Coordinates of C-alpha atoms in Angstrom, one line a residue:
Chain A
M1 CA 0.1 0.0 0.0
S2 CA 1.1 3.6 -0.4
T3 CA 2.0 5.4 2.6
Q4 CA -0.1 8.5 1.1
A5 CA -3.2 6.6 0.9
A6 CA -2.9 5.0 4.2
Q7 CA -2.6 8.4 5.9
E8 CA -5.6 9.5 4.2
G9 CA -8.0 6.8 5.0
D10 CA -8.7 4.7 8.1
L11 CA -6.5 1.9 8.9
A12 CA -7.4 -1.4 10.1
A13 CA -5.2 -4.3 11.6
V14 CA -5.1 -7.9 10.3
I15 CA -4.0 -10.5 12.9
G16 CA -2.9 -14.2 12.6
L17 CA -1.6 -16.6 15.3
E18 CA 0.7 -19.5 15.8
V19 CA -0.2 -21.3 18.9
H20 CA 2.3 -24.0 20.3
V21 CA 0.5 -26.2 22.7
Q22 CA 2.0 -29.0 24.5
L23 CA 0.2 -32.4 24.2
E24 CA -0.6 -34.4 27.4
T25 CA 0.9 -37.6 26.9
A26 CA 2.6 -39.9 29.4
T27 CA 5.8 -39.9 27.5
K28 CA 7.9 -37.5 25.0
I29 CA 6.9 -37.7 21.1
F30 CA 10.1 -39.6 20.0
C31 CA 11.4 -41.4 23.2
G32 CA 9.8 -43.2 26.3
C33 CA 10.9 -40.4 28.7
S34 CA 8.2 -39.2 31.1
T35 CA 6.6 -35.7 30.4
E36 CA 5.8 -35.3 34.1
P37 CA 7.3 -31.9 35.2
T38 CA 9.8 -32.4 37.8
E39 CA 12.1 -30.1 39.7
E40 CA 15.3 -32.0 39.5
P41 CA 16.7 -31.0 36.2
N42 CA 17.8 -33.5 33.6
T43 CA 16.2 -36.5 35.2
N44 CA 13.7 -37.2 32.5
V45 CA 16.2 -37.6 29.6
C46 CA 17.5 -40.4 27.6
P47 CA 20.0 -40.7 24.5
V48 CA 17.2 -39.8 22.2
C49 CA 16.1 -36.3 23.7
L50 CA 19.7 -35.5 24.7
G51 CA 20.6 -35.8 21.1
L52 CA 23.5 -38.4 21.7
P53 CA 25.2 -40.0 18.8
G54 CA 23.6 -43.1 17.1
A55 CA 20.0 -42.5 19.2
L56 CA 17.0 -42.9 17.0
P57 CA 13.6 -41.4 17.5
V58 CA 10.5 -43.5 17.6
L59 CA 7.2 -41.9 17.4
N60 CA 4.8 -42.0 20.2
E61 CA 1.4 -43.4 19.0
G62 CA -0.2 -41.2 21.8
A63 CA 0.9 -38.0 20.4
V64 CA -0.4 -38.7 16.9
E65 CA -3.9 -39.9 18.6
A66 CA -3.8 -36.4 20.3
A67 CA -3.1 -34.7 17.1
V68 CA -5.9 -36.7 15.2
K69 CA -8.2 -35.5 18.0
V70 CA -7.3 -32.1 17.6
G71 CA -7.8 -32.4 13.9
K72 CA -11.3 -33.6 14.2
A73 CA -12.2 -30.9 16.9
I74 CA -11.2 -28.2 14.3
D75 CA -12.8 -29.9 11.5
A76 CA -9.3 -30.2 9.6
D77 CA -8.4 -32.6 6.8
I78 CA -6.0 -35.3 7.8
P79 CA -3.9 -35.9 4.8
E80 CA -3.4 -39.6 3.3
E81 CA 0.2 -39.3 4.2
T82 CA 2.3 -37.0 6.5
R83 CA 6.0 -36.9 7.4
F84 CA 8.5 -35.3 9.4
H85 CA 11.4 -32.8 8.5
R86 CA 14.3 -31.5 10.4
K87 CA 14.6 -27.8 11.1
N88 CA 18.2 -27.0 11.5
Y89 CA 19.5 -24.3 13.8
Y90 CA 22.2 -23.8 16.4
Y91 CA 21.1 -23.0 20.0
P92 CA 21.7 -25.0 23.1
D93 CA 18.0 -25.7 23.7
L94 CA 18.3 -28.1 20.9
P95 CA 20.8 -30.8 21.7
K96 CA 20.8 -32.3 18.0
N97 CA 21.0 -29.1 16.5
F98 CA 17.9 -29.6 14.7
Q99 CA 14.3 -29.9 15.7
I100 CA 12.0 -32.9 14.3
T101 CA 9.0 -30.8 13.0
Q102 CA 6.7 -31.0 10.1
Y103 CA 7.1 -29.0 7.0
D104 CA 5.1 -29.1 3.9
E105 CA 3.1 -32.2 5.0
P106 CA 1.6 -31.5 8.3
I107 CA -0.9 -33.9 9.9
C108 CA -3.8 -31.3 9.9
R109 CA -4.9 -28.9 7.1
D110 CA -7.6 -26.7 6.5
G111 CA -9.6 -26.4 9.9
E112 CA -11.7 -23.8 11.4
L113 CA -12.9 -22.8 15.0
E114 CA -15.9 -20.9 15.9
V115 CA -15.4 -18.1 18.5
S116 CA -17.5 -15.8 20.3
V117 CA -16.5 -12.4 20.7
E118 CA -18.6 -9.9 22.8
G119 CA -21.7 -11.9 21.8
E120 CA -20.8 -12.2 18.1
R121 CA -20.1 -15.6 16.9
R122 CA -17.0 -15.8 14.1
T123 CA -15.4 -18.6 12.4
V124 CA -11.6 -18.5 12.4
R125 CA -9.9 -20.5 9.6
I126 CA -6.9 -22.6 10.4
R127 CA -4.4 -22.9 7.9
R128 CA -2.5 -26.1 9.4
A129 CA -1.6 -27.7 12.7
H130 CA 1.4 -30.0 13.1
L131 CA 3.4 -32.0 15.6
E132 CA 6.9 -31.2 16.5
E133 CA 9.2 -31.5 19.7
D134 CA 9.6 -29.1 22.3
P135 CA 13.2 -27.9 22.8
G136 CA 14.9 -27.9 26.3
S137 CA 14.8 -25.0 28.7
L138 CA 17.6 -22.5 29.4
Q139 CA 18.4 -20.5 32.6
H140 CA 20.3 -17.2 31.9
V141 CA 22.2 -16.8 35.1
G142 CA 23.4 -13.7 36.7
G143 CA 21.6 -11.1 34.5
G144 CA 19.0 -10.7 31.8
I145 CA 19.2 -12.6 28.5
D146 CA 22.0 -10.2 27.2
S147 CA 24.0 -9.7 30.5
A148 CA 23.9 -13.3 32.0
T149 CA 27.2 -14.6 33.1
H150 CA 26.5 -18.1 31.9
T151 CA 23.7 -20.5 30.8
R152 CA 22.2 -23.6 32.5
V153 CA 20.5 -26.1 30.4
N154 CA 17.7 -28.5 31.3
Y155 CA 16.5 -31.1 28.9
N156 CA 13.7 -32.4 30.9
R157 CA 11.4 -30.7 28.7
A158 CA 13.1 -31.5 25.2
G159 CA 11.1 -33.9 23.2
T160 CA 7.6 -33.0 24.8
P161 CA 5.0 -33.3 22.0
L162 CA 3.9 -29.8 20.7
M163 CA 1.2 -29.1 18.4
E164 CA 1.6 -25.9 16.4
I165 CA -1.6 -24.4 15.2
V166 CA -1.4 -21.9 12.6
T167 CA -4.4 -19.4 12.0
K168 CA -5.3 -17.6 8.7
P169 CA -5.1 -13.8 9.4
D170 CA -8.8 -13.7 10.3
F171 CA -8.6 -11.4 13.4
R172 CA -9.2 -7.8 13.2
R173 CA -8.9 -6.9 16.8
P174 CA -6.6 -8.1 19.7
A175 CA -9.5 -9.2 21.7
E176 CA -10.4 -11.6 19.1
A177 CA -7.2 -13.0 19.3
R178 CA -7.7 -13.5 23.0
A179 CA -11.0 -14.8 22.6
F180 CA -9.7 -17.6 20.1
L181 CA -7.1 -18.6 22.5
A182 CA -9.6 -19.0 25.2
K183 CA -11.7 -21.2 23.1
L184 CA -8.9 -23.3 21.8
E185 CA -7.8 -24.0 25.5
E186 CA -11.4 -25.1 26.2
V187 CA -11.5 -27.3 23.2
L188 CA -8.2 -29.0 23.9
E189 CA -9.1 -29.4 27.4
Y190 CA -12.5 -31.1 26.6
L191 CA -10.4 -33.3 24.2
G192 CA -8.1 -34.3 27.2
V193 CA -5.0 -33.5 25.4
F194 CA -4.0 -30.3 27.1
D195 CA -3.3 -29.1 30.6
S196 CA -3.7 -25.2 30.8
Q197 CA -2.4 -25.4 34.4
R198 CA 1.1 -26.7 33.5
D199 CA 3.7 -24.0 33.2
G200 CA 4.5 -23.1 29.6
S201 CA 1.8 -25.4 28.2
L202 CA 0.7 -22.7 25.7
R203 CA 3.1 -20.3 23.8
V204 CA 2.1 -17.7 21.1
D205 CA 3.6 -16.1 18.3
A206 CA 1.4 -13.2 17.0
N207 CA 1.5 -11.6 13.6
L208 CA 0.1 -8.1 12.9
S209 CA 0.1 -5.8 9.9
I210 CA -1.9 -2.7 9.0
I211 CA -3.9 -2.3 6.0
P212 CA -6.2 0.5 4.6
E213 CA -9.5 -0.1 6.1
D214 CA -11.3 0.0 2.6
E215 CA -9.2 -3.0 1.4
I216 CA -11.6 -5.1 3.4
D217 CA -14.6 -6.3 1.3
D218 CA -18.2 -6.5 2.8
E219 CA -17.7 -10.2 3.5
G220 CA -14.5 -9.3 5.6
A221 CA -12.3 -10.9 3.0
I222 CA -8.8 -9.3 2.0
S223 CA -7.1 -10.0 -1.1
E224 CA -3.7 -11.8 -1.1
E225 CA -2.1 -8.9 -2.8
T226 CA -3.0 -6.4 0.0
L227 CA -1.7 -8.8 2.5
A228 CA 1.5 -9.3 0.7
D229 CA 2.0 -5.5 0.3
A230 CA 1.7 -4.9 4.1
N231 CA 4.7 -5.4 6.1
R232 CA 3.9 -7.4 9.1
T233 CA 5.7 -8.1 12.5
E234 CA 5.9 -11.4 14.3
V235 CA 5.9 -11.0 18.1
K236 CA 7.5 -13.9 19.9
N237 CA 7.5 -15.1 23.6
I238 CA 3.7 -14.7 24.5
S239 CA 2.6 -17.0 27.1
S240 CA -0.9 -16.2 27.9
H241 CA -4.1 -14.8 26.3
K242 CA -3.8 -11.7 28.2
G243 CA -0.2 -11.4 26.8
A244 CA -1.4 -11.8 23.5
E245 CA -4.0 -9.1 23.6
T246 CA -1.6 -6.8 25.3
A247 CA 1.3 -7.4 22.8
L248 CA -1.0 -6.9 19.7
A249 CA -2.5 -3.9 21.0
Y250 CA 0.8 -2.5 21.5
E251 CA 2.1 -3.6 17.9
E252 CA -1.3 -2.1 16.4
T253 CA -0.7 1.4 17.9
R254 CA 3.0 1.4 17.2
Q255 CA 2.4 0.5 13.4
K256 CA -0.4 2.9 13.1
N257 CA 1.6 5.7 14.6
L258 CA 4.5 4.8 12.2
I259 CA 2.4 4.9 9.2
R260 CA 0.5 8.0 10.3
R261 CA 3.9 9.7 10.5
G262 CA 4.9 8.6 7.2
K263 CA 7.6 6.0 8.3
G264 CA 7.4 2.6 7.1
V265 CA 6.9 -0.5 9.3
Q266 CA 9.8 -3.0 9.2
Q267 CA 8.9 -6.4 8.5
E268 CA 10.6 -8.2 11.5
T269 CA 10.5 -10.3 14.4
R270 CA 9.7 -8.7 17.9
H271 CA 10.1 -9.9 21.5
F272 CA 7.1 -9.4 23.7
N273 CA 8.1 -7.9 27.2
E274 CA 5.4 -9.1 29.6
T275 CA 6.5 -6.7 32.5
H276 CA 6.3 -3.5 30.5
G277 CA 3.5 -4.6 28.0
S278 CA 5.6 -3.7 25.1
T279 CA 7.4 -5.3 22.1
V280 CA 11.0 -4.9 21.0
S281 CA 13.0 -5.5 17.7
M282 CA 14.8 -8.9 17.8
R283 CA 17.9 -9.1 15.8
S284 CA 16.9 -12.2 13.8
K285 CA 19.4 -13.1 11.1
E286 CA 17.7 -16.3 10.3
E287 CA 15.4 -16.6 7.2
E288 CA 13.2 -19.6 6.2
K289 CA 15.9 -20.9 3.9
D290 CA 18.4 -20.9 6.6
Y291 CA 16.7 -23.7 8.5
R292 CA 17.6 -25.9 5.6
Y293 CA 14.5 -28.3 6.2
F294 CA 15.0 -31.5 4.9
E295 CA 13.3 -34.9 5.4
E296 CA 13.7 -36.7 8.6
A297 CA 14.8 -40.2 7.4
D298 CA 14.9 -41.8 10.8
L299 CA 11.1 -41.4 10.7
P300 CA 8.9 -43.5 8.1
P301 CA 5.9 -41.5 6.9
L302 CA 2.5 -41.7 8.6
Q303 CA -0.6 -42.8 7.0
V304 CA -3.3 -42.2 9.6
S305 CA -6.3 -40.4 7.7
D306 CA -8.4 -43.3 8.6
W307 CA -7.9 -42.7 12.5
K308 CA -10.4 -39.9 12.1
E309 CA -13.1 -42.4 12.0
R310 CA -11.5 -45.0 14.5
I311 CA -10.8 -42.2 17.4
P312 CA -13.7 -40.9 19.0
I313 CA -13.9 -37.5 20.7
P314 CA -16.0 -36.2 23.3
E315 CA -19.0 -33.7 22.9
L316 CA -17.4 -30.4 22.5
P317 CA -18.3 -27.2 24.3
D318 CA -20.5 -25.6 21.5
A319 CA -22.7 -28.5 21.1
R320 CA -22.8 -29.2 24.7
R321 CA -24.0 -25.6 25.5
E322 CA -26.7 -25.9 22.7
R323 CA -27.8 -29.3 24.3
F324 CA -27.8 -27.9 27.9
E325 CA -30.2 -24.9 26.6
E326 CA -32.5 -27.6 24.8
E327 CA -32.5 -30.2 27.5
Y328 CA -32.5 -28.3 30.8
G329 CA -34.2 -25.1 29.5
L330 CA -31.0 -23.1 30.5
D331 CA -30.3 -19.6 29.0
D332 CA -27.4 -18.8 26.9
E333 CA -25.4 -17.3 29.7
S334 CA -25.9 -20.1 32.3
A335 CA -25.2 -22.7 29.4
S336 CA -22.0 -21.0 28.4
K337 CA -20.8 -21.0 32.1
L338 CA -21.6 -24.4 32.7
T339 CA -19.9 -25.8 29.7
S340 CA -16.8 -23.6 30.0
T341 CA -14.9 -26.5 31.2
K342 CA -15.4 -30.3 30.9
Q343 CA -15.4 -30.8 34.8
V344 CA -17.9 -28.1 35.3
A345 CA -20.3 -29.5 32.6
D346 CA -19.8 -33.0 33.9
F347 CA -20.7 -31.8 37.4
Y348 CA -23.6 -30.1 36.4
E349 CA -25.1 -33.1 34.7
D350 CA -24.6 -35.1 37.7
V351 CA -26.3 -32.6 40.0
A352 CA -29.2 -31.9 37.3
E353 CA -29.8 -35.6 37.1
S354 CA -30.9 -35.8 40.8
F355 CA -32.6 -32.5 41.5
D356 CA -34.2 -29.5 39.5
P357 CA -32.1 -28.4 36.6
D358 CA -32.7 -25.0 37.5
L359 CA -31.6 -25.2 41.1
A360 CA -28.7 -27.2 39.9
A361 CA -27.7 -24.4 37.5
T362 CA -27.8 -21.8 40.1
W363 CA -25.8 -23.8 42.5
V364 CA -23.2 -24.8 40.1
A365 CA -23.0 -21.8 37.6
D366 CA -23.6 -18.9 40.1
N367 CA -22.7 -20.1 43.6
L368 CA -20.0 -22.7 43.4
L369 CA -18.3 -21.1 40.6
G370 CA -18.6 -17.7 41.9
E371 CA -17.2 -18.6 45.1
L372 CA -14.3 -20.6 43.7
N373 CA -13.5 -17.6 41.4
Y374 CA -13.6 -15.2 44.6
R375 CA -10.9 -17.3 45.9
D376 CA -9.0 -17.6 42.6
M377 CA -9.8 -21.5 42.7
Q378 CA -10.7 -23.9 39.8
I379 CA -13.2 -26.6 39.7
T380 CA -10.1 -29.0 39.5
D381 CA -9.1 -27.6 43.0
V382 CA -12.3 -29.3 44.6
E383 CA -12.6 -32.2 42.1
G384 CA -12.3 -34.9 44.9
R385 CA -15.1 -33.0 47.0
L386 CA -17.9 -32.8 44.5
D387 CA -20.0 -35.2 46.2
E388 CA -20.0 -32.9 49.3
F389 CA -21.5 -30.1 47.0
T390 CA -23.9 -32.5 45.8
R391 CA -25.0 -33.0 49.4
L392 CA -25.4 -29.3 49.9
V393 CA -27.6 -29.0 46.9
E394 CA -29.5 -31.8 48.4
L395 CA -29.8 -30.1 51.9
V396 CA -31.3 -27.1 50.2
A397 CA -33.6 -29.1 47.7
D398 CA -35.0 -31.1 50.6
D399 CA -35.5 -27.8 52.5
E400 CA -33.5 -28.8 55.4
I401 CA -31.6 -25.4 55.4
T402 CA -32.3 -22.1 54.1
T403 CA -30.7 -21.0 50.7
K404 CA -29.3 -18.0 52.5
N405 CA -27.5 -20.0 55.2
A406 CA -26.4 -22.7 52.6
E407 CA -24.8 -19.8 50.4
E408 CA -23.5 -17.6 53.0
I409 CA -22.2 -20.0 55.7
V410 CA -22.2 -23.6 54.5
L411 CA -20.6 -23.2 51.1
R412 CA -18.1 -20.6 52.4
R413 CA -17.0 -22.8 55.2
M414 CA -16.7 -25.9 52.9
L415 CA -14.4 -23.8 50.8
D416 CA -12.4 -21.9 53.2
E417 CA -12.1 -24.4 56.1
G418 CA -12.4 -27.7 54.1
E419 CA -15.5 -28.8 56.3
Q420 CA -18.3 -31.3 55.4
P421 CA -21.7 -29.7 54.8
D422 CA -23.5 -31.8 57.5
D423 CA -20.8 -31.1 60.0
I424 CA -21.2 -27.3 59.4
V425 CA -25.1 -27.5 59.6
E426 CA -24.7 -29.5 63.0
A427 CA -22.0 -27.1 64.2
E428 CA -23.7 -24.0 63.5
G429 CA -27.3 -25.3 64.2
L430 CA -28.5 -24.4 60.8
G431 CA -31.2 -27.1 60.7
K432 CA -34.3 -25.6 59.7
T433 CA -36.5 -25.4 63.0
G434 CA -39.4 -27.9 63.2
E435 CA -42.9 -26.5 62.8
D436 CA -43.9 -26.9 66.4
E437 CA -41.0 -24.8 67.5
V438 CA -41.7 -22.1 65.0
A439 CA -45.4 -22.0 66.0
Q440 CA -44.3 -21.8 69.6
A441 CA -42.3 -19.0 68.9
V442 CA -44.9 -17.1 67.0
T443 CA -47.5 -17.5 69.8
E444 CA -44.6 -16.2 72.3
A445 CA -43.9 -13.2 70.2
I446 CA -47.5 -12.2 69.9
D447 CA -48.0 -12.5 73.8
E448 CA -44.9 -10.6 74.7
N449 CA -45.5 -7.6 72.2
P450 CA -49.0 -6.5 72.8
E451 CA -48.1 -3.1 71.3
A452 CA -46.8 -4.2 68.1
V453 CA -50.0 -6.3 67.8
A454 CA -52.0 -3.3 68.4
D455 CA -50.1 -1.3 65.7
Y456 CA -50.7 -4.1 63.2
E457 CA -54.5 -4.4 64.1
D458 CA -54.6 -0.6 63.6
G459 CA -53.5 -1.0 60.1
D460 CA -49.7 -0.5 60.5
D461 CA -48.4 -3.4 58.2
G462 CA -44.8 -2.5 59.2
A463 CA -45.4 -3.7 62.6
I464 CA -45.2 -7.4 61.2
N465 CA -41.6 -7.0 60.4
F466 CA -41.0 -6.4 64.0
L467 CA -42.7 -9.5 65.0
V468 CA -41.1 -11.6 62.3
G469 CA -37.8 -10.4 63.8
Q470 CA -38.8 -11.4 67.2
V471 CA -39.5 -14.9 65.9
M472 CA -36.4 -15.2 63.9
G473 CA -34.5 -14.2 67.1
K474 CA -36.1 -17.0 69.0
T475 CA -35.4 -19.5 66.5
G476 CA -31.8 -18.6 66.2
G477 CA -32.3 -17.4 62.5
S478 CA -33.1 -21.0 61.2
A479 CA -36.7 -20.3 60.6
D480 CA -37.8 -19.3 57.1
P481 CA -38.8 -15.5 57.2
G482 CA -41.5 -16.0 54.6
T483 CA -43.2 -18.7 56.4
V484 CA -43.0 -16.9 59.8
N485 CA -44.5 -14.0 58.2
G486 CA -47.5 -16.0 56.8
L487 CA -48.0 -17.8 60.3
L488 CA -48.0 -14.4 62.2
R489 CA -50.7 -13.1 59.6
E490 CA -52.7 -16.1 60.1
E491 CA -52.7 -15.9 63.8
L492 CA -53.3 -12.1 63.8
D493 CA -55.9 -12.0 61.2
D494 CA -58.0 -14.6 62.9
Chain B
M1 CA 39.6 -27.9 -9.0
S2 CA 36.0 -28.4 -9.0
D3 CA 33.2 -27.7 -11.4
T4 CA 30.8 -26.1 -8.8
E5 CA 30.9 -22.8 -7.3
A6 CA 31.0 -22.3 -3.6
T7 CA 31.8 -18.7 -2.8
P8 CA 33.7 -17.5 0.3
D9 CA 30.4 -15.7 1.0
D10 CA 28.6 -19.1 0.9
V11 CA 31.1 -20.2 3.4
R12 CA 30.7 -17.5 5.6
H13 CA 26.9 -17.6 5.7
V14 CA 27.1 -21.4 6.6
A15 CA 29.8 -20.8 9.2
E16 CA 27.6 -18.2 10.9
L17 CA 24.5 -20.4 11.0
A18 CA 26.8 -23.1 12.5
R19 CA 28.4 -20.6 15.1
V20 CA 31.6 -21.3 13.8
D21 CA 34.3 -18.7 13.6
L22 CA 36.5 -19.0 10.6
D23 CA 39.6 -16.8 9.6
E24 CA 40.0 -15.8 5.8
D25 CA 42.4 -18.6 4.9
E26 CA 39.9 -21.0 6.2
V27 CA 37.3 -19.6 4.4
D28 CA 39.3 -20.0 1.0
E29 CA 40.0 -23.7 2.0
F30 CA 36.6 -24.4 3.0
A31 CA 35.2 -23.0 0.0
D32 CA 37.3 -25.4 -2.3
Q33 CA 36.2 -28.3 -0.1
F34 CA 32.4 -27.3 -0.4
A35 CA 32.7 -27.4 -4.0
D36 CA 34.2 -30.7 -4.0
I37 CA 31.5 -32.0 -1.8
L38 CA 28.7 -30.7 -3.9
D39 CA 30.3 -32.4 -7.0
Y40 CA 30.4 -35.7 -5.1
F41 CA 26.7 -35.1 -4.7
H42 CA 26.2 -34.5 -8.2
A43 CA 27.8 -37.7 -9.1
L44 CA 24.7 -39.2 -7.5
D45 CA 22.6 -37.7 -10.2
E46 CA 24.4 -40.6 -12.6
V47 CA 23.3 -43.3 -10.6
P48 CA 20.5 -45.3 -12.2
T49 CA 17.2 -46.0 -10.5
V50 CA 16.8 -49.3 -9.2
E51 CA 13.8 -51.2 -7.8
R52 CA 13.6 -50.9 -3.9
D53 CA 11.6 -52.4 -1.1
A54 CA 8.4 -50.8 -0.2
D55 CA 8.7 -48.2 2.2
L56 CA 7.8 -48.4 5.9
V57 CA 5.0 -46.6 7.2
N58 CA 3.5 -46.0 10.7
V59 CA 6.3 -47.2 12.9
M60 CA 5.3 -46.1 16.3
R61 CA 5.6 -47.1 19.8
P62 CA 2.9 -47.3 22.8
D63 CA 2.8 -44.2 24.9
E64 CA 4.5 -46.0 27.9
V65 CA 7.3 -44.7 30.1
R66 CA 10.7 -46.3 29.9
E67 CA 13.6 -45.8 32.0
G68 CA 15.9 -43.2 30.8
L69 CA 19.4 -41.9 32.1
S70 CA 20.0 -40.8 35.5
Q71 CA 21.1 -37.3 35.9
A72 CA 24.7 -38.4 36.7
E73 CA 24.7 -40.4 33.6
A74 CA 23.2 -37.7 31.7
L75 CA 25.7 -35.1 32.6
S76 CA 28.8 -37.3 32.4
N77 CA 30.0 -36.2 29.1
A78 CA 29.5 -32.7 29.7
D79 CA 32.7 -30.4 30.1
E80 CA 30.9 -28.3 32.7
T81 CA 28.0 -28.6 34.9
E82 CA 26.3 -26.7 37.8
D83 CA 23.5 -28.2 40.2
G84 CA 22.4 -30.7 37.9
Y85 CA 22.4 -28.6 34.8
F86 CA 24.5 -28.6 32.0
R87 CA 26.6 -25.2 32.0
G88 CA 27.5 -23.3 28.9
P89 CA 28.5 -19.8 28.0
N90 CA 26.0 -16.9 27.9
V91 CA 23.8 -17.0 24.6
S92 CA 21.4 -14.4 23.4

């Protein structure tokens, strides 16, 4: 595009993502070393992942299965044949001096993922998704990456299966990229191939370029020519959804400012500084041809297109949300909350089976998730105690305790003190008071407060509240205020 | 002298990718050797195609953990180690 034209018209951002996710397998992609995170360095290693001479890689069937599941979930093609390549570069995180990855024949092609951004549903096209090995990890000791005195290398991570998912440049706003990452994580967790809690399990490279807004047609499409004309930057080192949004927002502003000032945007790789929320230029000397990709002769090709039929995947969040709306009569917001993770959705269905689906939705979506969120906890933190929460819902459903006490006392103490619901009810005397006892308290309150009774009889309806308060006091707050109100009126109106 | 050109610039570029420092004499020496090596590969073009065995496909192993090396074994060939890590110079 000409700088002049750009200065005159409105500018729009074009964003694409490359997302690296660690696949959750028991062992590494090319050797039998465990992928379990461990504190002690260089303990999950063997000749293959240390790159010792003569060691040969053998592909992990579990990693291929996980990749096929991802392919199914994003509705991608699994080609008849797919193979591995060596990507050559010299850096100490790669003990072999090359990374085994996929180049021109990736395991997944042409997929898509539907994302909801601020209530609007959009389809993001996925160009490809391929398998590769994670490098080891480096510690720059005694300073930053430039000022360190030396480097410590740990190869425990080397060889962890990674899937690199590459989107088409279908995002226009940083918030859309963030929503995509959240959705992708949700789907991967549903598939059981990804653990978002694991440190470094998701890493993002984000591309952004600026084009004149009028180059986007009514369908939202942009010509290849326009894209090729715009210089883009690739921001590396992003490790969270929020980081992706921040880095992209920074890049969008930076590039727009450059163009408005009549300066061009340099096509380059930039590094995201999470602390400052900014991006800085990386001196990157390597171009694609410098990686000298060539076929990995130690790994025979894969023919797994028929695995798509053979390997089942669970019901995915979108389908499950729609089913929840239909089957349980939930609104879109509750259904979305309840299907945000597989654990929550499974738990909801469990509770809804025994109790009223609406009551179950309130308890799981609002009360439980709300209180967990307030404590910065996840459903996975209370995974072993879900039967206790079911018991709490049962106490409410059976009218044994008031909703207010269940929410404000029992649930909070369960989360804060780790106590059992029945023990809390017992210790706090929260069991709803028996009818006789309430009736007795009503009679007493009327006898002891003739003035309030007289006021009520003279037409001061507010006096009833005073009497309700007296009854509640006598029953230690365990009576239901609505019931008490009714009983008092019955008694006084006679 | 070989038929194939490998320029001193090619050698410098490859040396940089391999993080190898070469002086000017070495650059010239390797330029000649690169050219020779490329010629050997061109010789392969002359080899006639032959019937070969069918390629293997789908060679995989089950996702089961196998015992690897101990930390001491893993580090035993390293020149420098520190607290269970391989130790090397600063890299950026």
